[in-house]
XYZ file of C-alpha atoms in Angstrom:
675
model
C -39.599 -3.495 -16.424
C -38.428 -3.839 -12.821
C -38.819 -1.292 -10.099
C -36.262 0.022 -7.884
C -37.070 -1.974 -4.638
C -36.894 -4.996 -7.148
C -33.725 -4.528 -8.292
C -32.381 -3.997 -5.198
C -34.249 -7.054 -3.392
C -31.941 -8.669 -6.214
C -28.828 -7.546 -4.012
C -30.569 -9.043 -0.804
C -31.568 -12.247 -2.140
C -28.009 -12.986 -3.530
C -26.193 -12.195 -0.496
C -28.553 -14.063 1.705
C -28.007 -16.890 -0.441
C -24.504 -16.614 -0.946
C -23.851 -16.205 2.964
C -25.835 -19.268 3.642
C -24.381 -21.187 1.086
C -21.023 -20.542 2.604
C -22.087 -20.784 6.214
C -19.959 -17.756 6.377
C -20.266 -14.299 5.981
C -21.942 -10.938 6.608
C -25.410 -10.585 5.378
C -26.912 -7.557 7.169
C -25.453 -4.767 5.409
C -25.760 -5.683 1.712
C -29.608 -5.885 2.903
C -29.245 -2.554 4.494
C -27.485 -0.961 1.654
C -28.776 -2.381 -1.278
C -31.133 0.414 -1.895
C -28.263 2.830 -1.857
C -25.978 0.757 -4.158
C -28.918 0.760 -6.838
C -29.650 4.088 -7.033
C -25.513 4.792 -7.444
C -24.864 1.891 -9.702
C -27.803 2.712 -12.106
C -28.028 6.281 -12.279
C -24.688 7.573 -11.624
C -21.445 5.342 -11.547
C -19.643 5.874 -14.791
C -18.036 2.466 -15.248
C -17.668 -0.252 -17.966
C -18.227 -3.781 -17.124
C -16.867 -4.941 -20.421
C -13.202 -3.101 -19.279
C -12.818 -2.810 -15.533
C -9.563 -1.205 -16.333
C -10.697 1.885 -18.134
C -8.947 4.799 -16.788
C -11.946 7.427 -16.704
C -14.196 5.225 -14.904
C -15.443 6.079 -11.555
C -13.879 4.482 -8.745
C -16.269 2.430 -6.077
C -14.885 1.627 -2.925
C -16.484 -0.867 -0.345
C -14.769 0.185 2.987
C -17.015 -1.876 5.069
C -15.487 -4.575 3.000
C -17.081 -7.332 5.048
C -20.197 -7.082 3.219
C -18.401 -7.811 0.335
C -21.797 -9.674 -1.236
C -23.023 -6.208 -1.540
C -19.835 -5.671 -4.277
C -19.845 -8.960 -5.679
C -23.784 -8.948 -6.551
C -23.530 -5.281 -8.182
C -20.598 -6.683 -10.424
C -22.383 -9.850 -10.953
C -25.992 -7.944 -11.968
C -24.018 -5.203 -14.023
C -22.612 -7.594 -16.257
C -18.835 -8.034 -14.674
C -16.994 -11.091 -15.614
C -18.461 -12.476 -12.275
C -20.886 -15.704 -13.032
C -23.702 -17.110 -10.748
C -21.420 -19.914 -10.013
C -18.655 -17.449 -8.903
C -21.334 -16.112 -6.239
C -21.878 -19.898 -5.258
C -18.541 -20.168 -4.672
C -18.693 -16.993 -2.153
C -15.615 -17.618 0.802
C -14.565 -20.818 -1.050
C -10.495 -21.609 -1.993
C -9.405 -20.038 -5.061
C -12.865 -18.780 -5.827
C -12.981 -15.091 -7.796
C -15.110 -14.307 -4.387
C -13.195 -14.117 -1.343
C -14.447 -13.213 2.168
C -13.618 -9.688 1.498
C -12.950 -7.883 -1.673
C -9.693 -8.190 -3.028
C -8.075 -6.399 -5.913
C -6.847 -8.472 -8.387
C -9.110 -11.343 -7.679
C -12.373 -10.003 -8.869
C -12.886 -8.017 -12.149
C -14.175 -4.384 -10.932
C -12.714 -4.557 -7.253
C -10.577 -1.183 -6.737
C -8.912 -2.397 -3.619
C -8.427 -4.686 -0.769
C -11.013 -3.778 1.733
C -12.008 -5.402 5.043
C -9.607 -3.866 7.734
C -12.201 -0.946 8.514
C -11.190 2.565 7.702
C -8.742 1.592 5.031
C -10.613 1.803 2.244
C -11.708 4.979 2.984
C -8.402 6.420 3.295
C -7.516 4.168 0.000
C -10.726 6.661 -1.582
C -8.852 10.032 -0.418
C -5.748 8.954 -2.211
C -7.610 7.836 -5.303
C -9.323 11.806 -5.163
C -6.222 13.228 -4.424
C -4.651 11.259 -7.754
C -7.598 11.918 -10.199
C -6.996 15.750 -8.914
C -3.608 15.732 -9.635
C -3.469 13.970 -12.966
C -6.652 15.960 -14.269
C -4.460 19.335 -13.412
C -1.310 17.943 -15.020
C -3.277 16.456 -18.667
C -6.772 17.998 -18.924
C -6.982 20.890 -21.257
C -9.770 23.314 -22.230
C -12.527 21.149 -24.100
C -10.500 17.956 -22.962
C -11.519 16.517 -19.595
C -9.404 13.354 -20.473
C -9.433 12.592 -16.205
C -12.709 13.343 -15.084
C -14.127 10.568 -12.819
C -15.394 10.354 -9.182
C -14.544 8.473 -6.195
C -17.247 6.919 -4.395
C -17.120 4.875 -0.907
C -19.622 3.110 1.164
C -18.275 3.350 4.890
C -19.610 1.993 8.153
C -19.902 2.742 12.245
C -16.853 0.660 11.948
C -14.964 2.775 9.617
C -15.815 5.673 11.323
C -14.713 4.504 14.763
C -11.039 3.628 13.482
C -8.493 6.137 13.808
C -7.445 6.196 10.224
C -10.906 7.884 9.563
C -9.772 10.998 11.056
C -6.392 11.039 9.615
C -7.627 10.971 6.095
C -10.819 12.719 6.132
C -9.189 15.900 7.806
C -6.955 15.912 4.835
C -9.220 15.043 2.580
C -11.193 18.316 3.816
C -7.954 20.274 3.788
C -7.443 19.465 0.116
C -10.725 20.222 -0.992
C -11.538 16.882 -2.559
C -14.707 17.729 -4.696
C -14.859 14.187 -6.457
C -14.910 12.363 -3.228
C -18.434 11.295 -2.205
C -18.567 9.288 1.039
C -21.895 7.820 1.751
C -22.162 6.634 5.903
C -24.329 3.296 6.386
C -25.896 4.739 9.530
C -27.537 1.571 10.762
C -26.682 1.914 14.595
C -24.870 -1.603 14.761
C -21.619 -3.306 14.994
C -20.676 -6.558 16.336
C -21.296 -5.772 19.772
C -24.767 -4.654 19.263
C -26.493 -1.237 19.132
C -23.433 1.512 19.254
C -24.853 3.878 21.453
C -22.720 2.221 24.170
C -19.495 3.426 22.710
C -20.216 5.719 19.480
C -22.005 8.412 19.639
C -20.070 11.229 17.967
C -21.944 13.800 16.236
C -20.718 12.760 13.137
C -22.261 15.489 11.035
C -20.308 17.952 12.989
C -17.346 16.255 12.778
C -17.482 16.373 9.071
C -18.182 19.697 9.012
C -15.214 20.671 11.320
C -12.777 19.029 8.474
C -14.240 20.913 5.855
C -16.778 18.584 4.156
C -19.751 19.302 2.721
C -22.428 17.406 5.199
C -25.807 15.838 3.730
C -27.331 14.364 7.237
C -29.982 12.276 7.986
C -31.185 10.757 4.552
C -33.571 7.836 4.730
C -31.020 4.730 2.742
C -34.489 3.381 1.891
C -36.012 6.021 0.053
C -34.585 6.068 -3.704
C -35.764 9.456 -4.314
C -33.747 10.927 -0.990
C -30.725 9.096 -1.986
C -31.142 10.230 -5.658
C -31.589 13.705 -4.761
C -28.629 13.557 -1.876
C -25.842 12.151 -4.615
C -26.723 14.804 -7.165
C -26.256 17.588 -4.108
C -23.161 15.984 -3.740
C -21.860 15.796 -7.031
C -22.786 19.875 -7.441
C -20.542 20.607 -4.713
C -17.274 20.748 -6.409
C -14.612 22.464 -3.982
C -14.868 20.194 -0.999
C -15.597 16.345 -0.257
C -19.206 15.216 0.615
C -20.478 12.599 3.502
C -23.961 11.622 2.886
C -25.564 10.361 5.973
C -27.970 7.496 5.008
C -30.123 6.382 8.144
C -30.472 2.627 7.296
C -31.824 -0.911 8.873
C -29.317 -3.558 9.130
C -30.515 -6.829 7.608
C -33.644 -4.933 5.705
C -36.467 -7.269 4.645
C -35.357 -10.144 7.199
C -38.781 -9.703 9.255
C -37.380 -11.173 12.410
C -33.602 -10.176 12.570
C -33.871 -6.444 10.760
C -32.264 -3.765 13.092
C -30.376 -6.588 14.974
C -26.337 -7.416 15.372
C -27.862 -10.940 14.587
C -27.517 -10.151 11.158
C -24.369 -8.346 10.971
C -21.855 -11.497 10.702
C -23.746 -15.024 10.355
C -26.165 -16.705 8.061
C -29.654 -16.202 8.624
C -30.807 -19.714 8.353
C -33.045 -21.079 6.132
C -36.272 -20.398 8.017
C -35.429 -16.502 7.975
C -34.301 -16.313 4.258
C -37.448 -17.869 3.365
C -39.444 -15.597 5.175
C -37.330 -12.740 4.149
C -38.205 -13.920 0.579
C -41.865 -13.710 1.509
C -41.715 -10.229 3.176
C -39.701 -8.850 0.259
C -42.113 -10.755 -2.273
C -38.941 -12.279 -4.135
C -40.678 -15.358 -5.195
C -37.462 -17.144 -6.748
C -35.363 -20.031 -5.843
C -32.042 -19.580 -4.383
C -29.098 -17.618 -7.079
C -31.968 -17.318 -9.653
C -32.343 -14.099 -10.885
C -34.994 -13.211 -13.380
C -34.381 -12.065 -16.935
C -36.214 -8.801 -16.441
C -33.955 -8.234 -13.444
C -30.792 -8.795 -15.161
C -31.967 -6.306 -17.670
C -32.700 -3.535 -15.460
C -29.163 -4.184 -14.167
C -27.271 -4.387 -17.304
C -24.631 -1.673 -17.648
C -22.339 -3.509 -20.580
C -24.266 -1.518 -23.368
C -24.343 1.758 -21.476
C -20.921 1.145 -20.175
C -19.439 0.595 -23.938
C -21.038 3.707 -25.027
C -19.405 5.656 -22.330
C -15.895 4.730 -23.067
C -16.267 4.572 -26.658
C -17.119 8.500 -26.515
C -14.223 8.932 -24.063
C -12.005 7.039 -26.742
C -13.074 9.175 -29.305
C -12.437 12.309 -27.376
C -8.840 10.925 -26.494
C -7.991 10.367 -29.994
C -9.011 14.323 -30.704
C -6.711 14.811 -27.458
C -3.905 12.979 -29.102
C -4.061 14.804 -32.165
C -4.307 18.413 -30.341
C -1.530 17.057 -27.534
C 0.479 14.505 -28.971
C 3.312 14.904 -26.050
C 0.858 14.764 -23.553
C -1.313 11.606 -24.796
C 2.023 9.826 -25.250
C 2.799 10.610 -21.414
C -0.684 10.112 -19.963
C -0.203 6.460 -22.087
C 3.496 5.694 -20.644
C 2.386 6.475 -17.287
C -0.872 4.426 -17.322
C 0.848 1.127 -18.697
C 3.422 1.657 -15.975
C 6.353 1.970 -18.482
C 9.408 3.562 -17.546
C 11.025 6.193 -19.787
C 13.618 5.058 -22.567
C 16.542 6.500 -21.035
C 15.594 5.046 -17.542
C 18.441 3.051 -17.096
C 21.359 5.100 -18.316
C 20.120 7.914 -15.769
C 20.188 5.390 -12.824
C 23.704 4.231 -14.027
C 24.715 8.096 -14.017
C 23.522 8.768 -10.571
C 25.511 5.479 -9.350
C 28.535 6.385 -11.215
C 28.607 10.027 -9.515
C 28.554 8.589 -6.318
C 30.800 6.071 -6.749
C 33.369 8.658 -8.521
C 32.900 11.426 -5.343
C 33.238 8.664 -2.773
C 31.635 10.992 -0.167
C 30.565 10.089 3.296
C 26.996 10.798 3.987
C 23.987 9.834 5.832
C 21.964 7.596 3.699
C 18.698 9.986 4.409
C 20.664 12.557 2.398
C 21.784 10.268 -0.223
C 18.095 9.454 -0.746
C 17.241 13.183 -1.090
C 19.974 13.196 -3.711
C 18.725 10.200 -5.709
C 15.072 12.146 -5.459
C 16.621 15.210 -6.929
C 18.281 13.323 -9.778
C 15.198 10.406 -10.463
C 12.237 13.211 -10.014
C 13.540 14.760 -12.951
C 12.946 12.019 -15.318
C 9.952 9.977 -13.499
C 7.006 13.003 -13.304
C 4.905 10.237 -12.186
C 6.845 10.410 -8.360
C 5.013 11.804 -5.850
C 6.056 11.838 -2.315
C 5.576 13.314 0.864
C 5.988 12.877 4.856
C 4.459 12.399 8.292
C 5.348 15.758 9.500
C 9.201 14.810 9.098
C 10.095 16.789 6.151
C 13.325 17.863 7.570
C 14.291 14.710 8.845
C 13.423 12.108 6.129
C 14.580 14.485 3.105
C 11.975 13.467 1.332
C 11.770 16.592 -0.769
C 13.653 17.359 -3.637
C 14.787 20.747 -5.383
C 12.332 22.883 -7.091
C 9.217 20.394 -5.852
C 5.856 22.059 -5.758
C 3.791 21.092 -2.890
C 0.306 19.781 -3.500
C -2.724 21.397 -2.116
C -6.240 22.635 -2.312
C -5.335 25.291 -4.915
C -2.124 23.787 -6.572
C -2.955 19.942 -7.141
C -0.325 19.746 -9.383
C 1.928 19.670 -6.741
C 4.260 16.497 -6.075
C 5.168 17.082 -2.567
C 2.656 16.289 0.223
C 2.473 17.374 3.461
C 0.449 14.636 5.368
C 0.934 16.098 9.074
C 1.392 13.429 11.878
C -0.686 10.680 10.439
C 1.522 7.908 9.167
C -1.300 5.210 8.937
C -3.714 7.413 7.076
C -0.420 8.746 4.867
C 0.333 4.763 4.261
C -3.076 3.584 3.056
C -3.777 7.004 0.972
C -0.214 6.128 -0.555
C -1.928 2.989 -1.597
C -4.776 4.590 -3.066
C -2.602 6.753 -5.108
C -0.812 3.771 -6.397
C -4.328 1.786 -7.324
C -5.438 4.836 -9.257
C -3.126 4.506 -11.782
C -0.289 7.164 -13.472
C 1.751 7.630 -10.003
C 4.588 6.078 -7.993
C 3.636 7.098 -4.857
C 6.252 7.588 -1.548
C 6.036 8.947 1.899
C 8.218 9.219 4.758
C 8.543 8.774 8.772
C 10.863 7.416 11.171
C 11.037 3.416 11.259
C 9.701 3.227 14.572
C 6.857 4.479 13.607
C 6.306 2.329 10.663
C 4.374 0.574 13.360
C 1.531 2.997 13.117
C 1.051 2.158 9.581
C 1.876 -1.313 9.596
C -1.054 -2.578 8.384
C -1.902 -0.481 5.460
C 2.006 -1.712 4.684
C 0.792 -5.195 5.061
C -2.475 -4.336 2.505
C -0.031 -2.966 0.312
C 2.147 -6.252 0.035
C -1.105 -8.191 -0.299
C -2.146 -6.201 -3.124
C 1.369 -5.905 -4.765
C 1.094 -2.252 -5.537
C 3.971 -0.075 -6.215
C 3.947 1.986 -3.439
C 7.567 3.227 -1.714
C 7.596 3.501 2.130
C 10.744 5.715 3.271
C 11.981 4.989 6.580
C 14.773 6.859 7.860
C 16.219 7.075 11.392
C 16.674 3.544 10.938
C 18.566 2.102 14.270
C 20.069 3.242 17.409
C 22.296 5.565 14.776
C 19.869 8.206 15.771
C 21.084 8.615 19.403
C 19.894 11.063 21.867
C 15.941 10.347 21.014
C 16.420 7.049 22.815
C 14.763 3.901 22.697
C 10.982 5.519 21.942
C 12.795 6.272 18.646
C 15.063 3.800 17.935
C 13.960 0.922 15.900
C 14.668 -2.677 17.039
C 12.317 -4.953 16.095
C 10.756 -2.811 13.267
C 12.980 -4.307 10.183
C 13.113 -7.898 11.082
C 9.433 -7.829 11.418
C 9.171 -6.033 8.082
C 11.135 -8.628 6.666
C 8.349 -11.021 7.570
C 5.603 -9.726 5.414
C 5.459 -11.589 1.799
C 5.705 -9.471 -1.259
C 6.915 -6.689 0.839
C 11.276 -5.782 -0.292
C 13.041 -4.461 2.149
C 16.491 -2.428 1.420
C 18.784 -0.995 4.096
C 21.488 0.494 2.352
C 24.950 0.951 3.447
C 26.070 4.122 1.596
C 25.398 6.411 -1.228
C 25.932 4.038 -4.449
C 23.572 1.120 -2.315
C 20.968 3.939 -1.894
C 20.756 4.831 -5.123
C 20.242 1.198 -6.316
C 17.990 0.798 -3.567
C 15.648 3.630 -4.982
C 16.263 1.930 -8.654
C 15.007 -1.437 -7.334
C 12.100 0.083 -5.616
C 10.938 2.193 -8.354
C 11.425 -0.962 -10.793
C 9.832 -3.349 -8.429
C 5.781 -4.648 -9.240
C 4.535 -4.464 -5.299
C 5.622 -2.097 -2.242
C 9.069 -1.798 -0.948
C 10.573 -0.406 2.374
C 13.786 1.634 1.910
C 15.849 2.239 5.519
C 18.169 5.213 5.646
C 20.440 6.321 8.716
C 20.387 9.845 10.060
C 24.131 9.556 10.757
C 26.774 10.152 8.504
C 28.492 6.648 6.652
C 31.666 6.089 4.720
C 31.606 5.344 1.345
C 32.611 1.754 0.412
C 34.993 1.167 -2.002
C 33.970 -1.991 -4.424
C 35.178 -3.470 -7.661
C 33.127 -3.340 -10.768
C 31.883 -6.918 -9.687
C 30.449 -5.623 -6.492
C 29.125 -2.430 -8.254
C 27.162 -4.769 -10.430
C 26.024 -7.294 -7.865
C 24.454 -4.704 -5.319
C 21.098 -5.280 -7.426
C 21.020 -8.955 -6.246
C 20.564 -8.038 -2.853
C 23.735 -9.231 -1.221
C 27.172 -9.165 -2.649
C 31.011 -9.461 -1.661
C 32.063 -6.310 -0.752
C 35.378 -7.340 0.351
C 37.301 -10.585 -0.276
C 40.504 -12.600 0.384
C 42.720 -14.810 -1.709
C 41.508 -18.171 -1.213
C 39.173 -19.611 1.173
C 38.437 -17.283 4.201
C 38.357 -18.368 7.445
C 35.068 -16.229 8.453
C 32.530 -14.087 6.604
C 31.370 -10.980 8.165
C 28.081 -10.477 6.920
C 26.373 -6.889 7.596
C 23.564 -4.221 6.298
C 23.571 -0.642 6.660
C 25.615 1.249 8.863
C 26.873 -1.725 10.385
C 28.700 -2.705 6.877
C 31.352 -0.063 7.333
C 32.039 -1.625 10.876
C 32.473 -5.219 9.494
C 34.996 -3.403 6.695
C 36.984 -2.049 9.733
C 36.879 -5.187 11.653
C 38.080 -7.408 8.773
C 40.796 -5.137 7.679
C 41.924 -5.563 11.688
C 41.506 -9.203 11.337
C 43.467 -9.032 8.028
C 46.212 -7.694 9.809
C 46.135 -10.443 12.267
C 46.763 -13.040 9.667
C 43.093 -13.559 9.153
C 41.593 -14.597 5.736
C 38.194 -12.334 5.368
C 35.291 -11.844 3.413
C 32.813 -9.173 4.028
C 29.558 -9.372 2.795
C 27.200 -6.211 2.159
C 23.005 -7.625 2.549
C 21.325 -4.474 1.892
C 18.227 -6.341 0.887
C 17.769 -10.184 2.199
C 14.355 -10.833 0.324
C 15.963 -9.704 -3.191
C 19.243 -11.729 -2.268
C 17.054 -14.620 -1.307
C 15.360 -14.622 -4.648
C 18.575 -14.912 -6.409
C 19.365 -18.914 -8.165
C 20.971 -20.946 -5.479
C 24.733 -21.036 -7.450
C 24.881 -17.127 -6.527
C 23.684 -17.275 -3.063
C 26.393 -20.220 -2.859
C 28.904 -18.338 -4.454
C 28.575 -15.554 -1.797
C 27.902 -17.777 1.235
C 29.764 -20.899 -0.119
C 28.409 -23.520 2.502
C 32.236 -24.766 3.607
C 32.665 -21.708 5.271
C 30.821 -22.245 8.243
C 32.333 -19.361 10.566
C 29.651 -16.301 9.886
C 29.206 -13.508 11.938
C 26.003 -11.450 11.231
C 25.923 -7.824 12.053
C 22.919 -5.483 12.350
C 21.412 -3.141 15.034
C 18.354 -4.785 15.154
C 16.852 -7.794 16.710
C 18.495 -10.515 15.737
C 16.161 -13.908 14.860
C 16.415 -13.409 11.102
C 20.004 -13.835 10.609
C 20.348 -17.606 11.615
C 19.077 -18.659 7.990
C 22.053 -16.798 6.605
C 24.966 -17.921 9.595
C 23.416 -21.221 10.370
C 23.328 -22.815 14.222
C 26.984 -22.642 14.408
C 27.229 -18.988 13.668
C 27.219 -15.774 15.402
C 24.781 -12.752 15.262
C 25.756 -9.669 16.680
C 22.379 -8.271 17.019
C 20.300 -6.210 19.335
C 18.046 -8.215 21.718
C 17.139 -5.161 23.969
C 15.671 -1.528 23.782
C 18.322 1.279 23.183
C 19.343 4.355 25.176
C 19.530 7.905 25.229
C 22.848 9.104 24.260
C 24.989 10.156 21.643
C 25.237 7.375 18.743
C 28.679 6.362 19.091
C 27.879 5.726 22.690
C 24.690 3.666 22.339
C 26.741 1.684 19.473
C 29.626 0.949 22.019
C 27.234 0.308 24.990
C 25.761 -2.612 22.815
C 29.029 -4.092 21.355
C 29.210 -2.526 17.871
C 32.765 -1.941 17.730
C 35.756 -3.374 15.901
C 37.044 -4.444 19.230
C 34.046 -6.500 19.883
C 33.541 -7.757 16.161
C 37.611 -8.806 16.222
C 37.059 -10.675 19.583
C 33.825 -12.793 18.256
C 35.443 -13.431 15.076
C 38.879 -14.696 16.589
C 36.960 -16.890 19.062
C 35.042 -18.407 16.093
C 38.045 -18.995 14.122
C 40.070 -20.632 17.008
C 36.856 -22.914 17.847
C 37.040 -24.354 13.941
C 40.734 -24.715 14.126
C 40.484 -26.686 17.154
C 37.553 -28.551 15.984
C 39.609 -29.396 12.513
C 42.719 -30.503 14.705
C 40.304 -32.965 16.756
C 38.610 -34.384 13.451
C 42.308 -34.778 12.364
C 43.191 -36.887 15.482
């Protein structure tokens, strides 16, 4: 039977070889953390390579994802569907081993990592999800949800500000099943970190309320085992294990230097490392006895079978809970979901109330959260402004993990990455709120949610200059257009309560992340016929129309739709034929078939005006080069909302003037063609 060091050296060899073959990658961290990974995966990690999606598996997160070959080596060696040929294709096009771990691309990868610190924040979200779900579903004698979240981090993860945001919350919430292992090797890309990172990390985490195990030799298997066992024994707080390691351990000439961080070692150094490690095998060759020492398929199958047996007994004892848990993990909506939504939409349609869409959003939550217990929400210290809570909701805390409302404090980035972790964990539809302008703080986590195609909902209120007196620091201009550029991200900016209800429905049903943009100021109810009501879900629809071919089409979103309606009424009085198109979601509209798009925006009507209080460039695809855009290509101002809108031309008079000019120009052009 191979000893521990030999098992760990398999990781080192595979990592050296794959990086060398790709001529790209990061061998240093996998070589430095190999001994830690061997102890964790062979002695503690509860998983089943035969079923990477087993709900009660431990979650393993490689936050320092540049060392992805560590993770790929572990998955391959323990028996996941990741072959040696897959490892040989490291960092190659369409391979199962991309340059940084990507969820969905490789079996066994829990989250996409690489942007440092975010994997750690994801892990906090996963641990929160485990604590919440365990409280909801576990019963005496039936620990159906009982797993740990382990996360590897490096110096870079802890330098990133998101690590403070997330770890501070983890301590506050007493996440006892979160165990973080810090690769304290003192090296980053620029060299020895003592020139830019001299924090007392153990004291920092103790201040957060963590249990800290300092000065563990990361190359001493017994010390590592003892530390992890101690961490598991502490149930009321998360644990940080600080492991002293040597980056590139095993490389005789480069170990301990930045040269091993992000570049191949080179053939000569790899040969020397093989000699030093006593690894006398060709590249990508793993002896049978090493595979046998790593294989986790039999043990994993037995673990899951034992759990399945427990779940079968649980199903007999608590059939309703078992059905509900299964529904949530299978991402199925309740059978009466559609009828429940229709009831709310019809209520808004009949009451015709004017209200801020942030208030409409809260009314949606009051309604939808009652039928969707998997909805868990929160706000980055703006609950009373975002209106992201709902009647009767209990707050999530250390002592009330069953709570469904989370106070994130002023932590927009941390909140968003935590939401991602909760979504990835399963059984939860998470959402979180802040002001739209502060989406910039969270943007990279929003981007990763889109890359992973996970169901997380980002609620952004105060969506325009309509927030008024707080001024340009808080008034978003470029945020909505820039968020629309992110692939897989669906964005809705509803114009009234009815559109808000549809937007929430779309976000809950969408198999990916959504941004919901809501107004601070009150907006009027918009009249629409049955066809218009049905077509809101298509992202853009005809809200107001004329008989025959329109002279001009006004396209608007959010608070500017009512402006378009008022301008259209004035133009109709002046004898013009008008169409108003409400476009709450450009991405959903563009996903419709061309026949529908042409029905809403017929090509023969070239005179079009797009109206949105935001950067204008994105609207040219809808109005064409000859169209006009009433947008905002500069920052706002501090003043009451009506004055700011007027100052920037968002008035009926201005829209009418633009429309008259365009119609006149079009008529003159037609006369010229006739001549």
